[in-house]
Short mmCIF file of C-alpha atoms and ligand atoms in Angstrom, two decimals:
data_model
loop_
_atom_site.label_atom_id
_atom_site.label_comp_id
_atom_site.label_asym_id
_atom_site.label_seq_id
_atom_site.Cartn_x
_atom_site.Cartn_y
_atom_site.Cartn_z
CA MET A 1 8.81 -16.71 1.26
CA ASP A 2 7.26 -19.22 -1.84
CA PHE A 3 3.72 -20.35 -1.50
CA SER A 4 1.57 -23.44 -3.12
CA LEU A 5 -2.01 -25.00 -2.19
CA GLU A 6 -2.45 -28.56 -0.75
CA THR A 7 -5.69 -30.10 -0.90
CA ALA A 8 -4.51 -33.52 0.44
CA SER A 9 -6.08 -34.90 4.07
CA LEU A 10 -3.68 -33.31 6.63
CA ASP A 11 -2.78 -36.46 8.26
CA THR A 12 -0.73 -36.74 5.41
CA LEU A 13 0.87 -33.38 5.06
CA SER A 14 4.35 -33.10 6.25
CA CYS A 15 5.59 -30.00 7.68
CA ASP A 16 8.07 -28.14 10.14
CA CYS A 17 4.31 -26.67 11.58
CA LEU A 18 0.53 -26.41 11.16
CA ILE A 19 -1.28 -23.96 12.18
CA LEU A 20 -4.86 -25.15 13.06
CA GLY A 21 -7.94 -22.29 14.17
CA VAL A 22 -9.57 -23.35 17.40
CA TYR A 23 -12.38 -21.10 18.41
CA GLN A 24 -13.91 -20.91 22.12
CA ASP A 25 -14.97 -23.44 24.56
CA GLN A 26 -12.54 -25.82 23.57
CA GLN A 27 -14.07 -26.21 20.38
CA LEU A 28 -12.34 -27.36 17.33
CA SER A 29 -11.52 -26.03 13.60
CA ALA A 30 -13.03 -28.62 11.04
CA SER A 31 -9.21 -28.77 10.57
CA ALA A 32 -8.45 -29.13 14.15
CA LYS A 33 -10.78 -31.73 14.18
CA THR A 34 -9.30 -34.11 11.57
CA LEU A 35 -5.76 -33.92 12.99
CA ASN A 36 -7.31 -33.92 16.86
CA GLU A 37 -8.47 -37.35 15.61
CA SER A 38 -5.72 -38.37 13.68
CA THR A 39 -3.16 -37.59 16.98
CA GLN A 40 -5.48 -39.36 19.30
CA GLU A 41 -6.94 -36.08 20.76
CA LEU A 42 -3.94 -34.68 21.39
CA LEU A 43 -5.50 -31.18 20.91
CA LYS A 44 -8.82 -32.01 23.20
CA LYS A 45 -5.99 -33.20 25.80
CA ILE A 46 -3.65 -29.53 25.36
CA MET A 47 -6.80 -27.50 25.25
CA ALA A 48 -8.36 -29.04 28.72
CA ARG A 49 -5.49 -28.27 30.65
CA GLY A 50 -6.34 -24.43 30.18
CA ASP A 51 -3.06 -23.52 28.23
CA ILE A 52 -5.63 -21.77 25.21
CA SER A 53 -8.78 -20.45 26.15
CA GLY A 54 -9.95 -19.86 22.24
CA LYS A 55 -9.82 -16.43 22.33
CA ASN A 56 -9.14 -14.77 19.46
CA GLY A 57 -5.79 -13.75 18.60
CA GLU A 58 -4.48 -16.03 21.46
CA ALA A 59 -1.36 -18.46 19.90
CA VAL A 60 0.47 -21.31 21.00
CA LEU A 61 3.39 -22.88 19.56
CA ILE A 62 2.98 -26.87 20.12
CA ASN A 63 6.57 -28.61 19.44
CA ALA A 64 5.96 -32.04 19.97
CA VAL A 65 3.39 -33.69 18.23
CA PRO A 66 3.82 -37.91 18.69
CA SER A 67 4.36 -40.18 15.50
CA SER A 68 3.38 -37.23 13.07
CA THR A 69 4.94 -35.97 10.30
CA ILE A 70 4.27 -33.05 11.18
CA ALA A 71 6.95 -31.20 13.42
CA ARG A 72 4.93 -28.36 15.31
CA ILE A 73 1.02 -27.24 15.31
CA LEU A 74 0.11 -24.09 16.33
CA LEU A 75 -3.29 -23.54 17.71
CA VAL A 76 -4.89 -19.97 16.87
CA GLY A 77 -7.53 -18.47 19.03
CA LEU A 78 -10.38 -17.42 17.03
CA GLY A 79 -13.37 -16.33 18.72
CA GLU A 80 -16.75 -17.50 19.25
CA ASN A 81 -17.34 -19.99 17.24
CA GLN A 82 -19.33 -18.19 14.30
CA PRO A 83 -18.48 -16.68 11.12
CA LEU A 84 -15.81 -14.48 11.71
CA THR A 85 -15.57 -10.57 10.92
CA ALA A 86 -13.07 -10.32 8.29
CA LYS A 87 -11.33 -7.64 10.81
CA ASN A 88 -11.00 -10.95 13.71
CA PHE A 89 -9.57 -13.21 11.25
CA ARG A 90 -7.10 -10.97 10.11
CA LYS A 91 -6.12 -10.28 13.95
CA ALA A 92 -6.10 -13.97 14.32
CA LEU A 93 -3.41 -14.22 10.85
CA LEU A 94 -1.20 -11.62 12.32
CA ALA A 95 -1.24 -13.07 16.36
CA ALA A 96 -0.64 -16.67 14.35
CA ILE A 97 2.53 -15.63 12.51
CA THR A 98 3.62 -13.14 15.28
CA CYS A 99 4.43 -16.26 17.14
CA LEU A 100 6.52 -18.01 14.93
CA LYS A 101 9.07 -15.28 15.23
CA LYS A 102 12.61 -16.70 15.95
CA THR A 103 11.62 -20.75 15.32
CA ALA A 104 13.69 -22.10 12.77
CA ILE A 105 10.39 -22.90 10.95
CA SER A 106 10.53 -23.30 7.55
CA THR A 107 7.80 -25.41 5.59
CA LEU A 108 4.52 -23.60 7.55
CA ALA A 109 0.81 -25.29 6.55
CA CYS A 110 -1.63 -22.97 7.17
CA THR A 111 -5.22 -24.34 7.34
CA MET A 112 -6.94 -20.98 8.01
CA ALA A 113 -9.19 -20.70 5.18
CA ASP A 114 -11.38 -23.60 6.57
CA CYS A 115 -12.88 -20.40 8.94
CA VAL A 116 -16.43 -19.49 7.72
CA VAL A 117 -15.81 -15.50 7.49
CA SER A 118 -18.48 -13.51 7.04
CA ASP A 119 -19.64 -12.24 3.17
CA VAL A 120 -15.90 -13.17 1.43
CA ASP A 121 -15.01 -16.52 -0.23
CA SER A 122 -12.45 -18.45 -0.40
CA ALA A 123 -9.84 -16.64 -2.84
CA TRP A 124 -10.79 -13.68 -0.20
CA LYS A 125 -9.31 -15.84 3.03
CA THR A 126 -6.64 -17.34 0.43
CA ARG A 127 -5.00 -13.68 -0.12
CA GLN A 128 -5.68 -12.22 3.32
CA ILE A 129 -3.56 -15.52 4.88
CA ILE A 130 -0.56 -14.25 1.72
CA GLU A 131 -0.81 -10.53 2.86
CA VAL A 132 -0.80 -10.85 6.64
CA PHE A 133 2.16 -13.33 6.56
CA SER A 134 3.99 -11.88 3.64
CA ASP A 135 3.72 -8.32 5.47
CA THR A 136 5.03 -9.93 8.67
CA VAL A 137 8.02 -11.99 7.82
CA TYR A 138 9.12 -8.50 5.73
CA GLN A 139 12.83 -7.06 7.01
CA PHE A 140 14.71 -4.34 5.35
CA THR A 141 18.42 -5.93 5.96
CA THR A 142 19.78 -4.19 2.98
CA CYS A 143 21.73 -1.69 4.94
CA LYS A 144 22.39 -3.84 7.39
CA SER A 145 26.19 -6.26 8.15
CA ASN A 146 24.13 -9.10 9.56
CA LYS A 147 21.40 -10.35 7.20
CA GLU A 148 19.76 -12.63 9.26
CA THR A 149 16.39 -11.81 9.84
CA ASP A 150 13.51 -12.79 12.97
CA PHE A 151 11.78 -15.04 10.38
CA ASN A 152 12.87 -18.95 8.51
CA ILE A 153 9.93 -19.46 6.80
CA THR A 154 10.83 -19.98 2.63
CA HIS A 155 7.78 -21.96 2.33
CA LEU A 156 4.13 -21.92 2.78
CA ILE A 157 1.24 -24.21 2.01
CA ILE A 158 -1.96 -22.64 2.28
CA THR A 159 -4.57 -26.02 2.53
CA SER A 160 -8.07 -26.07 0.49
CA ALA A 161 -11.13 -27.72 -0.04
CA GLU A 162 -10.97 -29.68 -3.00
CA ASN A 163 -15.06 -28.44 -3.59
CA GLU A 164 -12.10 -24.90 -2.76
CA LEU A 165 -9.96 -25.51 -5.51
CA THR A 166 -10.76 -22.71 -7.88
CA LEU A 167 -11.52 -19.94 -5.64
CA SER A 168 -8.19 -20.99 -3.88
CA LYS A 169 -6.39 -20.58 -6.95
CA LYS A 170 -7.55 -17.22 -7.87
CA GLY A 171 -6.77 -16.26 -3.98
CA LEU A 172 -2.95 -17.68 -4.94
CA HIS A 173 -2.56 -16.00 -7.35
CA GLN A 174 -3.79 -12.40 -6.83
CA GLY A 175 -2.36 -12.76 -2.92
CA LYS A 176 1.57 -12.74 -4.20
CA ALA A 177 0.91 -10.75 -7.10
CA ILE A 178 -0.42 -7.91 -4.03
CA ALA A 179 2.34 -9.17 -1.54
CA GLU A 180 5.38 -8.86 -4.22
CA GLY A 181 3.87 -5.36 -5.07
CA ILE A 182 3.75 -3.85 -1.10
CA ASN A 183 6.56 -5.69 -0.20
CA LEU A 184 8.69 -3.86 -3.67
CA THR A 185 6.49 -0.71 -2.24
CA LYS A 186 8.11 -1.37 1.67
CA HIS A 187 11.71 -1.43 0.16
CA LEU A 188 11.70 1.44 -2.10
CA ALA A 189 9.71 2.99 0.72
CA ASP A 190 12.30 2.37 3.03
CA LEU A 191 15.30 2.26 1.47
CA PRO A 192 17.80 6.02 2.93
CA GLY A 193 17.19 8.74 0.41
CA ASN A 194 21.04 8.50 -0.19
CA ILE A 195 19.75 5.89 -1.90
CA CYS A 196 16.99 6.54 -3.65
CA THR A 197 17.12 9.80 -5.20
CA PRO A 198 14.88 10.40 -8.27
CA SER A 199 17.34 9.15 -10.11
CA PHE A 200 17.47 5.59 -8.81
CA LEU A 201 14.01 5.20 -8.61
CA ALA A 202 13.31 5.63 -12.26
CA GLU A 203 16.12 3.26 -13.14
CA GLN A 204 13.27 0.93 -10.45
CA ALA A 205 10.50 2.06 -13.06
CA LEU A 206 13.19 1.05 -15.99
CA ALA A 207 13.92 -2.38 -14.14
CA LEU A 208 10.09 -2.94 -13.40
CA GLY A 209 9.55 -2.36 -17.04
CA LYS A 210 11.90 -4.48 -18.50
CA THR A 211 10.25 -7.38 -16.69
CA TYR A 212 6.74 -7.41 -17.80
CA ALA A 213 6.05 -7.12 -21.85
CA LYS A 214 2.83 -5.13 -21.61
CA LEU A 215 4.21 -2.63 -19.40
CA ASP A 216 6.45 0.63 -20.73
CA VAL A 217 7.93 2.93 -18.86
CA SER A 218 9.68 5.65 -20.00
CA ILE A 219 11.81 8.88 -17.80
CA LEU A 220 11.32 12.57 -18.76
CA GLU A 221 14.14 14.79 -17.24
CA GLU A 222 14.09 18.14 -16.70
CA THR A 223 14.90 19.66 -20.24
CA ASP A 224 11.54 17.73 -21.16
CA MET A 225 9.74 19.45 -18.27
CA GLU A 226 10.84 22.51 -19.23
CA LYS A 227 9.86 22.01 -22.68
CA LEU A 228 5.96 21.05 -21.24
CA GLY A 229 6.08 24.31 -19.05
CA MET A 230 6.15 22.29 -15.95
CA GLY A 231 7.08 26.05 -13.66
CA ALA A 232 5.72 24.73 -10.37
CA PHE A 233 7.20 20.89 -10.23
CA LEU A 234 11.21 22.93 -11.60
CA SER A 235 11.01 25.18 -9.30
CA VAL A 236 10.77 22.00 -6.49
CA SER A 237 14.17 20.46 -7.53
CA ARG A 238 16.00 23.75 -8.68
CA GLY A 239 17.03 23.80 -4.34
CA SER A 240 18.33 20.00 -5.24
CA ARG A 241 21.50 18.62 -7.01
CA GLN A 242 19.43 15.76 -8.00
CA PRO A 243 17.88 15.82 -10.69
CA ALA A 244 14.11 15.63 -11.30
CA LYS A 245 12.48 12.81 -13.06
CA LEU A 246 9.40 12.51 -14.13
CA ILE A 247 7.76 8.52 -14.96
CA THR A 248 5.78 7.37 -16.61
CA LEU A 249 4.77 3.83 -16.28
CA ASN A 250 2.52 2.73 -19.26
CA TYR A 251 0.96 -0.87 -18.88
CA GLN A 252 -1.38 -2.06 -22.09
CA GLY A 253 -3.47 -4.63 -20.51
CA GLY A 254 -6.65 -3.46 -21.88
CA GLU A 255 -8.85 -2.87 -25.56
CA LYS A 256 -5.78 -0.40 -27.47
CA ASN A 257 -9.14 2.51 -26.83
CA SER A 258 -9.95 1.80 -23.51
CA LYS A 259 -9.38 4.78 -21.32
CA PRO A 260 -6.60 3.88 -19.19
CA ILE A 261 -7.28 4.43 -15.14
CA VAL A 262 -4.14 7.19 -14.26
CA LEU A 263 -2.09 7.08 -10.77
CA ILE A 264 -0.17 9.57 -9.99
CA GLY A 265 2.20 9.65 -6.58
CA LYS A 266 4.27 11.47 -5.10
CA GLY A 267 7.78 10.78 -5.46
CA LEU A 268 9.52 13.52 -2.46
CA THR A 269 13.05 11.16 -2.46
CA PHE A 270 13.65 13.47 0.69
CA ASP A 271 11.86 16.79 1.63
CA ALA A 272 13.47 18.95 3.80
CA GLY A 273 11.14 21.41 3.63
CA GLY A 274 13.53 23.58 1.23
CA ILE A 275 13.92 27.11 2.75
CA SER A 276 10.58 26.48 4.84
CA LEU A 277 13.17 24.41 6.99
CA LYS A 278 11.44 21.11 8.66
CA HIS A 279 12.11 21.45 12.58
CA ALA A 280 15.18 18.50 13.19
CA SER A 281 13.38 16.10 15.18
CA GLY A 282 11.92 13.37 13.13
CA MET A 283 12.88 14.48 9.56
CA ASP A 284 14.87 11.57 9.06
CA GLU A 285 10.89 10.38 8.15
CA MET A 286 10.52 12.31 4.97
CA LYS A 287 12.49 9.86 3.14
CA TYR A 288 9.26 8.27 3.42
CA ASP A 289 7.30 11.32 1.21
CA MET A 290 7.81 9.08 -1.50
CA CYS A 291 5.83 6.38 -0.67
CA GLY A 292 2.80 7.62 -2.71
CA GLY A 293 5.22 7.03 -6.20
CA ALA A 294 6.51 3.70 -4.20
CA SER A 295 3.02 3.03 -4.19
CA VAL A 296 2.28 3.23 -7.91
CA LEU A 297 5.36 0.96 -8.62
CA GLY A 298 4.20 -1.09 -6.28
CA THR A 299 0.43 -1.22 -7.62
CA LEU A 300 1.65 -1.55 -11.38
CA LEU A 301 4.03 -4.65 -10.11
CA ALA A 302 1.02 -6.32 -9.27
CA ALA A 303 -1.53 -5.23 -11.98
CA ALA A 304 1.35 -6.61 -14.44
CA GLN A 305 1.36 -10.48 -12.08
CA MET A 306 -1.92 -10.13 -12.30
CA GLN A 307 -2.20 -9.61 -16.11
CA LEU A 308 -5.65 -7.61 -15.31
CA PRO A 309 -7.39 -6.26 -18.57
CA LEU A 310 -6.93 -2.96 -17.95
CA ASN A 311 -4.73 0.07 -19.65
CA ILE A 312 -2.94 1.52 -16.47
CA ILE A 313 -0.90 4.94 -16.45
CA GLY A 314 0.82 5.11 -13.34
CA LEU A 315 3.04 8.66 -13.29
CA ILE A 316 6.42 9.43 -10.76
CA PRO A 317 6.42 13.10 -10.61
CA SER A 318 10.80 13.04 -8.58
CA SER A 319 12.12 15.60 -6.93
CA GLU A 320 14.17 16.49 -3.51
CA ASN A 321 13.52 19.11 -1.68
CA MET A 322 15.53 20.92 -0.24
CA PRO A 323 17.39 24.48 0.79
CA ASP A 324 19.51 25.85 -1.43
CA GLY A 325 20.98 29.66 -2.36
CA ASP A 326 18.59 28.51 -5.47
CA ALA A 327 15.58 27.09 -4.21
CA ASN A 328 12.06 28.30 -3.71
CA LYS A 329 11.83 31.31 -1.48
CA PRO A 330 8.19 32.39 0.38
CA GLY A 331 6.51 35.08 -1.58
CA ASP A 332 8.03 33.22 -5.65
CA ILE A 333 5.12 33.95 -7.80
CA LEU A 334 5.78 30.76 -10.28
CA VAL A 335 3.82 29.67 -13.49
CA SER A 336 2.16 26.02 -14.11
CA MET A 337 1.76 23.99 -17.16
CA ALA A 338 -1.45 24.60 -16.78
CA GLY A 339 -0.41 28.34 -16.90
CA LYS A 340 -1.91 29.60 -13.10
CA THR A 341 0.12 31.31 -11.79
CA ILE A 342 1.18 30.42 -7.94
CA GLU A 343 2.56 32.03 -4.91
CA VAL A 344 4.84 29.60 -2.73
CA LEU A 345 4.03 31.38 0.87
CA ASN A 346 5.57 28.13 2.26
CA THR A 347 8.13 26.21 0.47
CA ASP A 348 7.23 22.83 2.50
CA ALA A 349 3.94 22.46 0.94
CA GLU A 350 6.04 20.92 -2.30
CA GLY A 351 3.88 18.01 -2.78
CA ARG A 352 1.24 20.24 -3.98
CA LEU A 353 3.70 22.06 -6.77
CA LEU A 354 4.67 18.99 -8.33
CA LEU A 355 1.67 16.95 -8.34
CA CYS A 356 -0.46 19.71 -10.02
CA ASP A 357 2.17 19.22 -13.26
CA THR A 358 1.72 16.15 -13.03
CA LEU A 359 -2.69 16.73 -13.33
CA THR A 360 -1.36 18.51 -16.26
CA TYR A 361 0.04 16.27 -17.74
CA ALA A 362 -2.63 13.45 -17.03
CA GLU A 363 -4.58 14.87 -19.64
CA ARG A 364 -3.38 13.75 -22.77
CA PHE A 365 -3.97 10.36 -21.69
CA ASN A 366 -7.74 10.97 -22.05
CA PRO A 367 -7.90 9.55 -18.98
CA ASP A 368 -10.65 7.23 -17.68
CA VAL A 369 -10.27 8.43 -14.09
CA VAL A 370 -7.34 9.50 -12.45
CA ILE A 371 -5.72 9.01 -9.24
CA ASP A 372 -3.26 10.62 -6.72
CA LEU A 373 -1.85 9.29 -3.55
CA ALA A 374 0.60 11.44 -1.70
CA THR A 375 2.05 11.88 1.52
CA LEU A 376 0.48 15.40 0.70
CA THR A 377 0.13 16.71 4.72
CA GLY A 378 0.26 16.64 8.53
CA ALA A 379 -3.08 17.99 8.43
CA CYS A 380 -3.93 14.41 7.91
CA LEU A 381 -2.15 12.56 10.78
CA VAL A 382 -4.12 15.55 13.43
CA ALA A 383 -7.09 14.94 11.55
CA LEU A 384 -7.29 10.67 11.03
CA GLY A 385 -4.33 9.58 12.77
CA ARG A 386 -2.38 6.74 11.57
CA VAL A 387 -5.28 4.11 10.72
CA PRO A 388 -7.67 5.45 7.60
CA SER A 389 -5.78 7.77 4.60
CA GLY A 390 -7.48 10.45 3.48
CA LEU A 391 -9.82 10.78 0.70
CA LEU A 392 -10.87 13.46 -1.64
CA GLY A 393 -12.21 13.90 -4.47
CA ASN A 394 -14.47 15.72 -7.52
CA ASN A 395 -16.96 12.51 -8.84
CA ASP A 396 -18.68 10.68 -5.99
CA GLU A 397 -19.09 7.08 -7.85
CA LEU A 398 -15.23 7.33 -8.09
CA CYS A 399 -15.34 7.94 -4.32
CA ASP A 400 -17.46 5.28 -3.76
CA SER A 401 -16.05 2.50 -5.87
CA LEU A 402 -12.29 3.70 -3.86
CA ILE A 403 -14.14 3.16 0.09
CA ALA A 404 -15.86 0.05 -1.41
CA ALA A 405 -12.68 -1.61 -2.28
CA SER A 406 -11.07 -0.14 1.02
CA ILE A 407 -13.67 -2.32 2.92
CA THR A 408 -12.38 -5.05 1.10
CA SER A 409 -9.02 -5.07 1.37
CA ASN A 410 -8.99 -3.90 5.13
CA ASP A 411 -6.79 -0.98 3.80
CA SER A 412 -9.38 1.85 4.78
CA LEU A 413 -10.47 5.71 3.87
CA TRP A 414 -11.79 8.48 5.34
CA ARG A 415 -13.63 10.91 2.89
CA LEU A 416 -13.14 14.53 3.94
CA PRO A 417 -15.39 17.57 2.12
CA LEU A 418 -14.22 19.04 -1.07
CA TRP A 419 -16.53 22.23 -0.64
CA ASP A 420 -16.34 25.52 -1.96
CA GLU A 421 -16.15 27.10 0.81
CA TYR A 422 -12.93 25.94 1.45
CA GLN A 423 -11.26 27.89 -1.76
CA GLU A 424 -11.41 30.98 0.50
CA GLN A 425 -8.62 30.42 1.91
CA LEU A 426 -6.13 29.78 -0.93
CA LYS A 427 -6.55 33.88 -2.45
CA SER A 428 -4.10 34.54 -3.09
CA ASN A 429 -3.24 38.77 -3.50
CA PHE A 430 -0.74 38.93 -5.99
CA ALA A 431 -0.86 35.20 -7.74
CA ASP A 432 -3.94 32.93 -8.71
CA LEU A 433 -3.50 30.36 -6.35
CA ALA A 434 -1.61 30.29 -3.27
CA ASN A 435 1.01 27.24 -2.55
CA VAL A 436 -0.89 27.30 1.26
CA GLY A 437 -3.76 27.88 2.70
CA GLY A 438 -3.01 28.38 6.24
CA LYS A 439 -3.57 26.25 9.35
CA ASP A 440 -7.46 24.70 9.88
CA ALA A 441 -8.28 22.31 7.41
CA GLY A 442 -5.09 21.75 5.66
CA THR A 443 -5.90 18.43 4.19
CA ILE A 444 -9.06 19.62 2.39
CA THR A 445 -6.55 23.07 1.73
CA ALA A 446 -4.79 21.08 0.26
CA ALA A 447 -7.40 18.48 -2.00
CA CYS A 448 -8.25 22.21 -3.14
CA PHE A 449 -5.23 23.33 -4.58
CA LEU A 450 -5.21 20.49 -6.65
CA SER A 451 -8.85 20.48 -7.65
CA HIS A 452 -7.69 23.23 -9.61
CA PHE A 453 -5.90 21.45 -11.81
CA ALA A 454 -7.98 18.10 -12.05
CA GLU A 455 -11.23 20.11 -14.11
CA ASN A 456 -11.12 17.74 -17.21
CA PHE A 457 -11.57 14.68 -15.81
CA HIS A 458 -12.92 12.44 -12.55
CA TRP A 459 -10.09 12.83 -9.48
CA ALA A 460 -10.08 11.49 -6.27
CA HIS A 461 -6.77 12.25 -4.06
CA LEU A 462 -6.01 10.02 -1.34
CA ASP A 463 -3.06 11.57 1.57
CA ILE A 464 -1.67 8.69 2.81
CA ALA A 465 0.43 10.89 5.19
CA GLY A 466 -0.69 8.97 8.07
CA THR A 467 -0.72 5.06 6.75
CA ALA A 468 2.36 5.01 4.36
CA TRP A 469 4.61 4.47 7.36
CA ARG A 470 5.46 3.79 10.69
CA THR A 471 6.68 5.86 13.31
CA GLY A 472 8.54 5.11 16.25
CA ASN A 473 9.81 1.67 16.81
CA ASN A 474 8.85 0.04 14.60
CA LYS A 475 9.36 2.34 12.10
CA GLY A 476 9.28 1.72 8.48
CA ALA A 477 6.68 1.42 5.29
CA THR A 478 3.31 -0.16 5.33
CA GLY A 479 3.47 -0.31 1.82
CA ARG A 480 -0.59 1.00 1.76
CA PRO A 481 -2.29 2.07 0.09
CA VAL A 482 -1.03 -1.11 -2.28
CA PRO A 483 -3.74 -3.48 -0.96
CA LEU A 484 -6.56 -1.16 -1.80
CA LEU A 485 -5.10 0.22 -5.16
CA SER A 486 -4.77 -3.25 -6.20
CA GLN A 487 -8.28 -4.36 -4.91
CA TYR A 488 -9.29 -1.44 -7.11
CA LEU A 489 -7.86 -2.47 -10.58
CA ILE A 490 -9.43 -6.06 -9.93
CA ASN A 491 -12.89 -4.45 -8.93
CA ARG A 492 -12.23 -2.37 -12.00
CA ALA A 493 -11.07 -5.26 -14.43
CA TYR A 494 -13.83 -8.27 -13.45
CA GLY A 495 -16.23 -6.13 -11.40
N1 BES B 1 5.17 16.06 3.17
C1 BES B 1 4.94 15.98 4.25
C2 BES B 1 3.57 16.35 4.54
C3 BES B 1 3.54 15.45 5.93
C4 BES B 1 4.36 16.04 6.80
C5 BES B 1 4.04 13.96 5.88
C6 BES B 1 4.50 14.71 8.59
C7 BES B 1 3.83 13.11 6.96
C8 BES B 1 4.23 13.35 8.01
C9 BES B 1 5.06 17.70 3.69
O1 BES B 1 5.03 18.06 1.91
C10 BES B 1 4.18 19.01 4.18
O2 BES B 1 5.30 19.57 4.80
N2 BES B 1 3.24 20.16 4.26
C11 BES B 1 3.63 20.94 4.96
C12 BES B 1 2.14 21.60 4.41
C13 BES B 1 1.68 22.85 4.52
C14 BES B 1 3.09 23.82 4.84
C15 BES B 1 0.92 24.00 4.13
C16 BES B 1 3.03 20.22 6.42
O3 BES B 1 1.57 19.12 6.22
O4 BES B 1 3.24 20.67 7.24
MN1 MN B 2 6.98 18.84 2.41
ZN1 ZN B 3 6.54 16.68 0.83
#
């Protein structure tokens, strides 16, 4: 789908469908008023019939528009005639695009940036139109013989008032970049584990590096990691026939000596649990255990596309976690790159073993901040469900800026405590640390484990186990937290 802006008056527009907002009590949005006048009160007549009340989330497709270059009109309910909340704006956008499923509409125009939404500007509205529409039309067809999709939209026109054009352009630019990043993340995550291996992820990263001049990509092989002493990371990949990779993406958009923001993404291309084997039911979903890594790739794509004036390092430790004669065994003791010894009480707590060595490795980049994203604990689903990602960290300022970005981007976060009292649960009789902390507070003890390897910098951890993909009939990657991280980076660059 490609996107463009249009400032011309609506009665000169030609498209397969025009989206117009209407309020409750038969009140028209500004754009709807214009069109109502140029179509002899068509919209008023239709609303008077009672098929649309204007409640938020309603949508009605009008399939014939007499004597007009606009083939169809989609009326979308906005709710009461007052500034919309950001959530209701997105809800209306989602209702609009969903209503166009299985239609032949190819060129679509959306006027909804004319809505008044509390606390946001036209750049934000333009961006949300692109993000919500692009997210909804995404479909994974790579492995299907029939590549037909539910939507035929090839072009989206976003209408803008002349005096809002600068902001609309900014929104278009950012929205396109973020939507493309989200698409990459969803695509990589939806690919099955037999295609999307650590080597495949490394190739994707290298390809991304070739596309953007300011993005350099390099790969550490197992032999390199041995030299670095990454005993925790390598112990996980020893149980797999796929070689592990540590992918480094180096985006140099900022001043030469400005400290980088480091993003680390867990890249387990399949997590069977190892010798502490998982249950069979739903195990296919563990192909999504690389969503953190895929989000790092998506976010770096967006940052490079937006040409953000920042230095950003992306690190993706990638491996499989499989049961094997050479796999980690419960009770094994590992030596991490930091020198701390780890008793493996459960081989299914493998993510932290990859992440701890990658956190240590991150020190060499002299980071301004380090943010890791990982589908780390099932406990996060128990605590927070699938609504916010879990946030833990050792620096309030960093956590607060992430929360601010999560609100703007509608990609929510909820902070959990990282108190010393919880560290007790990680005590081991035989090593410096145990890799699990028992059944209580699993998300917190996982972060406590990581905190031992993040002592030398400002660090935040996002547990995305509940937010990176949907389960059930709608199973598929969400692309989260690419919107949140993109917003955080935009705020860092221009805020
Ligand atoms: N990748 C899983 C976490 C996970 C589970 C994500 C379910 C999404 C849905 C992780 O490697 C894992 O297995 N964690 C264990 C930790 C436990 C052994 C302490 C878990 O959550 O059960
Ligand atoms: Mn696991
Ligand atoms: Zn895992």
